[in-house]
PDB file of C-alpha atoms in Angstrom:
ATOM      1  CA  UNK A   1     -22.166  12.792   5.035  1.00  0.00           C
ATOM      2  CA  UNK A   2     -20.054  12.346   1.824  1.00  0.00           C
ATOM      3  CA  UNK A   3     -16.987  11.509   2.522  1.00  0.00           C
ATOM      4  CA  UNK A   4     -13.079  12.132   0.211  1.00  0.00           C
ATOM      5  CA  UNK A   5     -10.891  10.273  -1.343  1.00  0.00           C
ATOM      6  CA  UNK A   6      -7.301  11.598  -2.505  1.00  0.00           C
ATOM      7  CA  UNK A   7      -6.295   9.957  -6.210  1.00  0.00           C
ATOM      8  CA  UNK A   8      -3.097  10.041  -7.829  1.00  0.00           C
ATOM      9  CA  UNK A   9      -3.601   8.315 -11.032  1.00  0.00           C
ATOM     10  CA  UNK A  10      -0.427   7.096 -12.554  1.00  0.00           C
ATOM     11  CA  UNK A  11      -1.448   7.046 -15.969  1.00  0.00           C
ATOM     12  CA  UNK A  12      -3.264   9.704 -16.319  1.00  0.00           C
ATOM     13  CA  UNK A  13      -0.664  12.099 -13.945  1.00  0.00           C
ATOM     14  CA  UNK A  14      -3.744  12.959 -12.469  1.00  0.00           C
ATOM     15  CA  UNK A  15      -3.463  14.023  -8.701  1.00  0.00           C
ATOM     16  CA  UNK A  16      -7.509  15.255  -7.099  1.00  0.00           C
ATOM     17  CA  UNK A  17      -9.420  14.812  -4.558  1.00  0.00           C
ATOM     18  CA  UNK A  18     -13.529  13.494  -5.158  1.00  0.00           C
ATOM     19  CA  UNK A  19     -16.525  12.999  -3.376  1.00  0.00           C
ATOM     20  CA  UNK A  20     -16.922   9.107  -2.554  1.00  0.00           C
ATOM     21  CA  UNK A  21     -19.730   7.505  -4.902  1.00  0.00           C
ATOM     22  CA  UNK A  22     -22.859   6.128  -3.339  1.00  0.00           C
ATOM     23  CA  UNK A  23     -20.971   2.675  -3.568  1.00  0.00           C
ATOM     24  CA  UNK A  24     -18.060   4.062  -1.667  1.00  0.00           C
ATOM     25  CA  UNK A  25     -20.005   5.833   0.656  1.00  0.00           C
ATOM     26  CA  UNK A  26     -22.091   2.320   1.417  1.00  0.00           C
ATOM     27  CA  UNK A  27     -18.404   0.441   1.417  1.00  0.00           C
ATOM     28  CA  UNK A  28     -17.181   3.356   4.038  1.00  0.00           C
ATOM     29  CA  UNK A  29     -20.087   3.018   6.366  1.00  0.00           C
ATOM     30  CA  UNK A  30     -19.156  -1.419   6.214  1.00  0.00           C
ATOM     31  CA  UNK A  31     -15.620  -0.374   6.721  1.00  0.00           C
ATOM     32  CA  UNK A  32     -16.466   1.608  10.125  1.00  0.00           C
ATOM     33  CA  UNK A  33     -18.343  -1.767  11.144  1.00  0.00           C
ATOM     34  CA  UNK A  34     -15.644  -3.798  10.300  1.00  0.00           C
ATOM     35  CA  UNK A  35     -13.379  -1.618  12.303  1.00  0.00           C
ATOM     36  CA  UNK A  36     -15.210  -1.532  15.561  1.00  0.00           C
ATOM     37  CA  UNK A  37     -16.133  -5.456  15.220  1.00  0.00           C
ATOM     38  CA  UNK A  38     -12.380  -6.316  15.301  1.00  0.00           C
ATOM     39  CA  UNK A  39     -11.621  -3.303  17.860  1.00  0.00           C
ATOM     40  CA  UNK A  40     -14.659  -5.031  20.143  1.00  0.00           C
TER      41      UNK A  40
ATOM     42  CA  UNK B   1      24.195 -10.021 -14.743  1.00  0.00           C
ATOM     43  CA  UNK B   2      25.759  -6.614 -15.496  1.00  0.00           C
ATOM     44  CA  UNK B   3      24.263  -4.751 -18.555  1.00  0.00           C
ATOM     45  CA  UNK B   4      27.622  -3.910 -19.771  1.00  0.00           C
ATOM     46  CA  UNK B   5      31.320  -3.393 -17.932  1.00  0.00           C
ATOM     47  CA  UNK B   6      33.365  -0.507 -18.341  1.00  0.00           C
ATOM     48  CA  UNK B   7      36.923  -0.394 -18.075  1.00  0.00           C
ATOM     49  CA  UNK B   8      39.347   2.071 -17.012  1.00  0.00           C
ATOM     50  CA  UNK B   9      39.463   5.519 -19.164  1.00  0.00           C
ATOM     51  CA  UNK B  10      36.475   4.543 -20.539  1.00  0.00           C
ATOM     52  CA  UNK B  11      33.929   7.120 -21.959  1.00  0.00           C
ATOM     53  CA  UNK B  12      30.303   6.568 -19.633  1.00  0.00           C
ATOM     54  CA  UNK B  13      27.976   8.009 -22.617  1.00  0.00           C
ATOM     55  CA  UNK B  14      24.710   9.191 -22.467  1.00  0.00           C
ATOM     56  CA  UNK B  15      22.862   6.275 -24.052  1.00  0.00           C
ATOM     57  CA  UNK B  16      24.732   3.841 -21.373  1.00  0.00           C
ATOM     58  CA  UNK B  17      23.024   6.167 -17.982  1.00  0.00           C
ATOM     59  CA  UNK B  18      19.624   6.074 -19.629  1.00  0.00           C
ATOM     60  CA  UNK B  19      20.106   2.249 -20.425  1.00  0.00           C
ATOM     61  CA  UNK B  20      21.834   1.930 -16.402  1.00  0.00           C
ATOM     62  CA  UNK B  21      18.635   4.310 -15.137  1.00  0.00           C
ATOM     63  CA  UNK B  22      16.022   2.228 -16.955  1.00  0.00           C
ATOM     64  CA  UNK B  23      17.173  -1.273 -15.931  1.00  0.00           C
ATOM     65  CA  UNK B  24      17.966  -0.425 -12.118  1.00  0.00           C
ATOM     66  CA  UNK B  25      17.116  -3.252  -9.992  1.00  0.00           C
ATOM     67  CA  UNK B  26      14.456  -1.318  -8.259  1.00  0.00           C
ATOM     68  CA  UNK B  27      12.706   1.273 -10.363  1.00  0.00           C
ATOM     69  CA  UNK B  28      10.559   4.669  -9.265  1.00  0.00           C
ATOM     70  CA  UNK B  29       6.970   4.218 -10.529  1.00  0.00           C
ATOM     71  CA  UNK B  30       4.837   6.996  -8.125  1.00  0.00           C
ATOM     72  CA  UNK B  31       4.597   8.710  -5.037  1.00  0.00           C
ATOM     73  CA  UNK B  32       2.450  10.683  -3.377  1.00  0.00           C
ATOM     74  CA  UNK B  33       1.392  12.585   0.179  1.00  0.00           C
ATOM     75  CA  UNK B  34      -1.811  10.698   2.244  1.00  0.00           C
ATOM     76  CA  UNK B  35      -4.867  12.938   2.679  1.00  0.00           C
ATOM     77  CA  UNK B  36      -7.829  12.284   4.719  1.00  0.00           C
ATOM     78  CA  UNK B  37      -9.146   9.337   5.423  1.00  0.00           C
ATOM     79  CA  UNK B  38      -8.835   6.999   1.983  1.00  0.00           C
ATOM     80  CA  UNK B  39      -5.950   7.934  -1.347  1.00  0.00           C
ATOM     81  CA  UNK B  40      -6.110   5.621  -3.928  1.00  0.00           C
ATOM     82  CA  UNK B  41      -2.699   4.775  -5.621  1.00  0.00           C
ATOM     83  CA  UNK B  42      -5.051   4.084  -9.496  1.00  0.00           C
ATOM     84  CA  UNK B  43      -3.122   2.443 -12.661  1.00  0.00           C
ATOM     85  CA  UNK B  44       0.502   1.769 -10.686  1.00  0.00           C
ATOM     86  CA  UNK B  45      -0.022  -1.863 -11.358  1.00  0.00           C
ATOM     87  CA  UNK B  46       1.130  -2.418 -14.790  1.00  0.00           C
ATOM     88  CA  UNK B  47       2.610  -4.934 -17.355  1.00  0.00           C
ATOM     89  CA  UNK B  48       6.067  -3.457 -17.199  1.00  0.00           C
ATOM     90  CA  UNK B  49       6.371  -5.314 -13.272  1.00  0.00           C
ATOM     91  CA  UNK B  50       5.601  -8.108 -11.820  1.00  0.00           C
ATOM     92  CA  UNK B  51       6.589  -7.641  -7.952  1.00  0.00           C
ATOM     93  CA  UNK B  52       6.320  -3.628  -6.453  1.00  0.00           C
ATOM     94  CA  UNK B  53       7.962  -2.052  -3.279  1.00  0.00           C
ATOM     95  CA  UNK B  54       5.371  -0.053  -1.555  1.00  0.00           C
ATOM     96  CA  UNK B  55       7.108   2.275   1.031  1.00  0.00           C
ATOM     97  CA  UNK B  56       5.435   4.270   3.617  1.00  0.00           C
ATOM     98  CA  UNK B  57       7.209   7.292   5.602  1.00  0.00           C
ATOM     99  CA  UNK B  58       6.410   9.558   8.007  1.00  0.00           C
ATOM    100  CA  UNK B  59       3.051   7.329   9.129  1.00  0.00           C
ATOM    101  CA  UNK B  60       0.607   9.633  11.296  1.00  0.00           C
ATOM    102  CA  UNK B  61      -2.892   9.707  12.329  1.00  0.00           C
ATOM    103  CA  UNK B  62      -5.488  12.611  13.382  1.00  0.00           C
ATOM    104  CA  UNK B  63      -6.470  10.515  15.901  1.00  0.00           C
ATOM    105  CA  UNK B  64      -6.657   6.519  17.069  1.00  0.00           C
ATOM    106  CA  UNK B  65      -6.289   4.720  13.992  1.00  0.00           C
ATOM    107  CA  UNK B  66      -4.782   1.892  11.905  1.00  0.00           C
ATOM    108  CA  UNK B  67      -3.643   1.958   8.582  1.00  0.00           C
ATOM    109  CA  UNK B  68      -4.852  -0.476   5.941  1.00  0.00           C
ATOM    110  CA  UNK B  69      -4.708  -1.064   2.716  1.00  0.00           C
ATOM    111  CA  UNK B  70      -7.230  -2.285   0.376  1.00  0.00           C
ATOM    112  CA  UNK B  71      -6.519  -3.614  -3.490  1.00  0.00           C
ATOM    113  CA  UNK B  72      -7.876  -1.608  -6.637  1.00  0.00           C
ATOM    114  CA  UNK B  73      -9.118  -2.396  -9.823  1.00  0.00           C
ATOM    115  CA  UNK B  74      -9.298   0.958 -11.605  1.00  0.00           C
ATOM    116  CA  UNK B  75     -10.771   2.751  -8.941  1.00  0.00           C
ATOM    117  CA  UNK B  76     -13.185   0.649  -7.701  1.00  0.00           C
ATOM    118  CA  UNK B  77     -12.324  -1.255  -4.187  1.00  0.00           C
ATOM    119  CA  UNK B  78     -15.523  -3.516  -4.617  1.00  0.00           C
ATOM    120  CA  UNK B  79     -13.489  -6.833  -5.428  1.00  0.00           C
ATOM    121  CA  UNK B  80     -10.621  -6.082  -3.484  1.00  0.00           C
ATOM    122  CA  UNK B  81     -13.535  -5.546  -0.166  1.00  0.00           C
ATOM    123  CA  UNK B  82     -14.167  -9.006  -0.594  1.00  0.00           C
ATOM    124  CA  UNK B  83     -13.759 -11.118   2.967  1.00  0.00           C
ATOM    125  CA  UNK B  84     -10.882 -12.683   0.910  1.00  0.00           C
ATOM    126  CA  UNK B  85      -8.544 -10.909   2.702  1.00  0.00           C
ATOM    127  CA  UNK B  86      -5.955 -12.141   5.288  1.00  0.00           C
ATOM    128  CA  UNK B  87      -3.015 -10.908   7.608  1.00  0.00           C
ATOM    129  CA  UNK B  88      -1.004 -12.736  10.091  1.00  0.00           C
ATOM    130  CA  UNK B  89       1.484 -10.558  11.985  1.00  0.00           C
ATOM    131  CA  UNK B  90       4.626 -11.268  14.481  1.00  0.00           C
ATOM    132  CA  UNK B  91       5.010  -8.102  16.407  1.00  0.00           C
ATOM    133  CA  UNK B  92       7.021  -7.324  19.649  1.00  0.00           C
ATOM    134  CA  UNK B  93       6.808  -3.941  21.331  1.00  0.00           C
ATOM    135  CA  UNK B  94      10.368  -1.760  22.715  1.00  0.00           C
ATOM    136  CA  UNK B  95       9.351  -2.944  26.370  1.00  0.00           C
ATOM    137  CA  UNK B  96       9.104  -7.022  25.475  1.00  0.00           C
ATOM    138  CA  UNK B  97       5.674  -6.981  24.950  1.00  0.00           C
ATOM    139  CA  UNK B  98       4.067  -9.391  22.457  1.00  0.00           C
ATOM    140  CA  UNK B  99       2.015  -7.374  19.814  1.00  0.00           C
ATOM    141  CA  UNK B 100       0.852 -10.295  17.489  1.00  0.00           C
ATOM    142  CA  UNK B 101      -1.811  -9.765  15.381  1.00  0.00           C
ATOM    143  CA  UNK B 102      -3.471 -11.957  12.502  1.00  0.00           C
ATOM    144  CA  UNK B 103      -7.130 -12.607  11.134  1.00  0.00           C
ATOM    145  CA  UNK B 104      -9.127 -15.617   9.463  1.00  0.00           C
ATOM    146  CA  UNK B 105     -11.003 -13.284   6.659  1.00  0.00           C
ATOM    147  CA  UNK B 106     -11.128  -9.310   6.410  1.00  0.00           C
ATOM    148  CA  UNK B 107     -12.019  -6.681   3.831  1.00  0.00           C
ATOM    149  CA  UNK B 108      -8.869  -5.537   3.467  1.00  0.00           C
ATOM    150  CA  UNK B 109      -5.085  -5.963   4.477  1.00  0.00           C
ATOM    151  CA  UNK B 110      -4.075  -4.612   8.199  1.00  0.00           C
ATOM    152  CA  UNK B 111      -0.635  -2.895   7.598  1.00  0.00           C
ATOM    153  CA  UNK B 112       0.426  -3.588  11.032  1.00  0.00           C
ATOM    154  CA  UNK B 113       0.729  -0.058  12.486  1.00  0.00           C
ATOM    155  CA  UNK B 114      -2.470   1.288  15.335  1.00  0.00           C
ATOM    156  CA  UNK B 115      -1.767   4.237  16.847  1.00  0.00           C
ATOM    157  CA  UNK B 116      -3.421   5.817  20.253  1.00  0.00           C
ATOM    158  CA  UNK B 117      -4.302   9.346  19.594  1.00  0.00           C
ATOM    159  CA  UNK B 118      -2.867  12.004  16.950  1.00  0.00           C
ATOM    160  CA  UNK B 119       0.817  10.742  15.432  1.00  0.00           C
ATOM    161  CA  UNK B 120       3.118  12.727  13.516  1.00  0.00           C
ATOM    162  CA  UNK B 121       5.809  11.050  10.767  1.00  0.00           C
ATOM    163  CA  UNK B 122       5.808   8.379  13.764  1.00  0.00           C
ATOM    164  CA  UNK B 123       6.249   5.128  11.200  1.00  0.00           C
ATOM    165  CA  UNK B 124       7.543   3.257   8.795  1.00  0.00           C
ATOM    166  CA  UNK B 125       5.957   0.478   6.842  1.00  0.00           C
ATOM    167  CA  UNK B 126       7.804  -1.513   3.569  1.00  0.00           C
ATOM    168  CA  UNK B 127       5.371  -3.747   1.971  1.00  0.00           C
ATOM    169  CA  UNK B 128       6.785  -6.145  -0.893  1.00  0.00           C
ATOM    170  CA  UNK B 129       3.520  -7.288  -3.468  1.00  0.00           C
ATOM    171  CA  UNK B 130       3.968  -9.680  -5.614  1.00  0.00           C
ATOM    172  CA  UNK B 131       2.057 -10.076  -8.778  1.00  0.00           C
ATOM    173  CA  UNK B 132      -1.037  -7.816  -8.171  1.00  0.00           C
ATOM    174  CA  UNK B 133      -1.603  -7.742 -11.485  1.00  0.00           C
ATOM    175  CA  UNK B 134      -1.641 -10.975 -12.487  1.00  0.00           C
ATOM    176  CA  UNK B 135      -4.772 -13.270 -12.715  1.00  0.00           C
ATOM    177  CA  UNK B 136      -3.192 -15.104  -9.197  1.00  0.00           C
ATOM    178  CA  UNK B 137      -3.347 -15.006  -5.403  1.00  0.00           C
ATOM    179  CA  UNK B 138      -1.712 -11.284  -4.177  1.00  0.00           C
ATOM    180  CA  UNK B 139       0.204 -12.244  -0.855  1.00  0.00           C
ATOM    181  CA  UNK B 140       2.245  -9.404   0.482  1.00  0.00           C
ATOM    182  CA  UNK B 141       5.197  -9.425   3.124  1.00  0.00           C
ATOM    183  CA  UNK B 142       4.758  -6.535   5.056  1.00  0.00           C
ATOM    184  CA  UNK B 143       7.526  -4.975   7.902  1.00  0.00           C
ATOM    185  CA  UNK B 144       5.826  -2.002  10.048  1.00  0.00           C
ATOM    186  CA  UNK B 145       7.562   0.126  12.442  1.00  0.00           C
ATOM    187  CA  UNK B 146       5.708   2.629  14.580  1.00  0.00           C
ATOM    188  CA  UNK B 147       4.866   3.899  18.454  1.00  0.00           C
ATOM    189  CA  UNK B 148       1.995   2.974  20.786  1.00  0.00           C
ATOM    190  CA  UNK B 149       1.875   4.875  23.979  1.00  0.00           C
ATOM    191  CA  UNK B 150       5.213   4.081  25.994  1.00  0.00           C
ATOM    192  CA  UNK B 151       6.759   2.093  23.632  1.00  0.00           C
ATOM    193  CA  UNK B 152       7.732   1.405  19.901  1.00  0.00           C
ATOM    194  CA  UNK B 153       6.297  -1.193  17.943  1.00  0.00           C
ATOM    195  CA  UNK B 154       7.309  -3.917  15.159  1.00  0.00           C
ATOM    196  CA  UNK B 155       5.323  -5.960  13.015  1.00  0.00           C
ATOM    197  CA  UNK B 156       6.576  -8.448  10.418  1.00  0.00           C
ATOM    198  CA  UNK B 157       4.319 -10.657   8.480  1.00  0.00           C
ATOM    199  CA  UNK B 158       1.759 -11.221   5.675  1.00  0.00           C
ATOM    200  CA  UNK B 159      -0.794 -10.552   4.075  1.00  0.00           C
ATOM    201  CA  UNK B 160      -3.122 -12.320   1.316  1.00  0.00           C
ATOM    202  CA  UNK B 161      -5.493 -12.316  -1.069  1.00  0.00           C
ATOM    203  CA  UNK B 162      -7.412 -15.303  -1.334  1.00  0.00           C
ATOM    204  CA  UNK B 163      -8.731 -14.910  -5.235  1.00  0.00           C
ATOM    205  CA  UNK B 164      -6.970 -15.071  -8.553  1.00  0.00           C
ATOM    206  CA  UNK B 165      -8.101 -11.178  -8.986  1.00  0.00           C
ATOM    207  CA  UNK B 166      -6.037  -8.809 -11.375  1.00  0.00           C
ATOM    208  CA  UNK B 167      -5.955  -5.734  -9.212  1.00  0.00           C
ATOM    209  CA  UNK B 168      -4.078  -1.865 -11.203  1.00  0.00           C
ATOM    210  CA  UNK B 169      -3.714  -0.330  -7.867  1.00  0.00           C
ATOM    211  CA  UNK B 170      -4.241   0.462  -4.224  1.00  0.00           C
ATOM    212  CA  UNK B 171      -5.796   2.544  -1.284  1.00  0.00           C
ATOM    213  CA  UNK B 172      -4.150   3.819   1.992  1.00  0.00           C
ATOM    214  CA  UNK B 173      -7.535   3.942   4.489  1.00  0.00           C
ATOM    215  CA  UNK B 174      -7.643   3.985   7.920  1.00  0.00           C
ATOM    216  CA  UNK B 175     -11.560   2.354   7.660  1.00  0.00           C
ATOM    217  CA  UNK B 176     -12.927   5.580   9.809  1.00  0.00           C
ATOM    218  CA  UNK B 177     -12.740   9.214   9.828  1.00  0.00           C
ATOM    219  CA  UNK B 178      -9.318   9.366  11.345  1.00  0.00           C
ATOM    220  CA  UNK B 179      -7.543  10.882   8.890  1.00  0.00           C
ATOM    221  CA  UNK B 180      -4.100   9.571   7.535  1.00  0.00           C
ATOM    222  CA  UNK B 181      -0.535  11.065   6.805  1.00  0.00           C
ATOM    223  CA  UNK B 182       2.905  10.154   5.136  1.00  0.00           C
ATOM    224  CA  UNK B 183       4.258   9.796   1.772  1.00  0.00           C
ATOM    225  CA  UNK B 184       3.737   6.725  -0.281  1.00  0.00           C
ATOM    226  CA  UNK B 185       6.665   5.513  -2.633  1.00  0.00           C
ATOM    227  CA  UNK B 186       5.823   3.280  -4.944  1.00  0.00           C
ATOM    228  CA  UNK B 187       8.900   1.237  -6.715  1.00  0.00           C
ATOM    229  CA  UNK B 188       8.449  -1.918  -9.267  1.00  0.00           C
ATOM    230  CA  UNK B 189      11.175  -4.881  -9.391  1.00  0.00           C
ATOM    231  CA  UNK B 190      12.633  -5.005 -12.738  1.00  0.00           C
ATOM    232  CA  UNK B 191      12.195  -8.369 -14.836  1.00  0.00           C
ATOM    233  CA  UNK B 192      14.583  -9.766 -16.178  1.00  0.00           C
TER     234      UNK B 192
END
């Protein structure tokens, strides 16, 4: 599953939404560990 | 100091409200609305602040979830999801429960708010950040006020990190797929 992120880029004005890279994605699923390691 | 004194009768030109709007003690730099589960805040850090106000209103959740926040570099979270992170929290709930909370080494800072099932513009959470931007430890004090079932919540405390990392931004996450709400206001402290 590829998940979002929401950017607002200050100095570009920029406001989007993206697909997560690869590296995100990886970082997101290490995240969810974390998460339930501290919840358990 | 004052920038300049006026007296009595005195004409308040234009040049003197741009110069008072510019030099405020507490200056707008962004804001924005969370979506989903992760917005980065990119490029907010800059040269023209040292020390930013980061405010959070009208905190909510899709579902049970915590809201974190995780330091940027462009827009790339990989230094700032080093286990250099810290938090250690005094919290108290509305019915004299203890609601402490603080860890030895995390991927990212805890901003001291969990909520139990979906939340709507049920929180508030200041953060103060100093120096984010500078080649130096970030420490953050952070004051959270939200709801857990039966009860309202407070958190005051810190949070750290450990490395002398330049970071240009941030992320609001909740680190699953609980999905986030609230606007984020982000303010810089004007040097003198």
């Amino acid at each position: 599953m590829t998940r979002k992120i929401y950017v607002y880029d200050h100095l570009t004005g920029e406001s989007y939404e993206r697909d997560m890279t690869p590296e995100e994605n990886a970082q997101a699923d290490l995240d969810e560990q974390e998460k339930k390691a501290v919840e358990e | 100091m004052a920038i300049k004194t006026f007296s009595s009768g005195e004409v308040l030109t234009a040049a003197d409200t741009n110069t008072y709007l510019t030099n405020s003690g507490l200056v707008y730099v962004t804001s924005g609305s969370l979506s989903g589960a992760t917005t980065n805040f990119q490029n907010c850090f800059t040269a023209t602040y040292n020390n930013y106000r980061i405010v959070i209103e009208s905190m909510g959740t899709s579902g049970t979830g915590d809201f974190y926040l995780r330091l940027l570099q462009g827009s790339s979270e990989t230094q700032g999801a080093t286990a250099n992170n810290y938090w250690a929290y005094v919290g108290l709930l509305s019915n004299g429960t203890t609601a402490n909370s603080a860890i030895a080494s995390s991927s990212v800072f805890f901003l001291g708010a969990g909520y139990t099932g979906a939340n709507t513009a049920s929180g508030q959470c200041v953060i103060d950040i100093s120096s984010p931007r500078l080649t130096q430890k970030t420490l953050a004090n952070v004051q959270t006020a939200s709801v857990v079932p039966g009860a309202y919540s407070t958190r005051n405390g810190m949070c750290a990190f450990d490395l002398t990392s330049s970071f240009d931004g941030f992320a609001i996450k909740s680190l699953s797929a609980v999905t986030l709400s609230g606007l984020v206001t982000v303010y810089g402290y004007r040097k003198v």
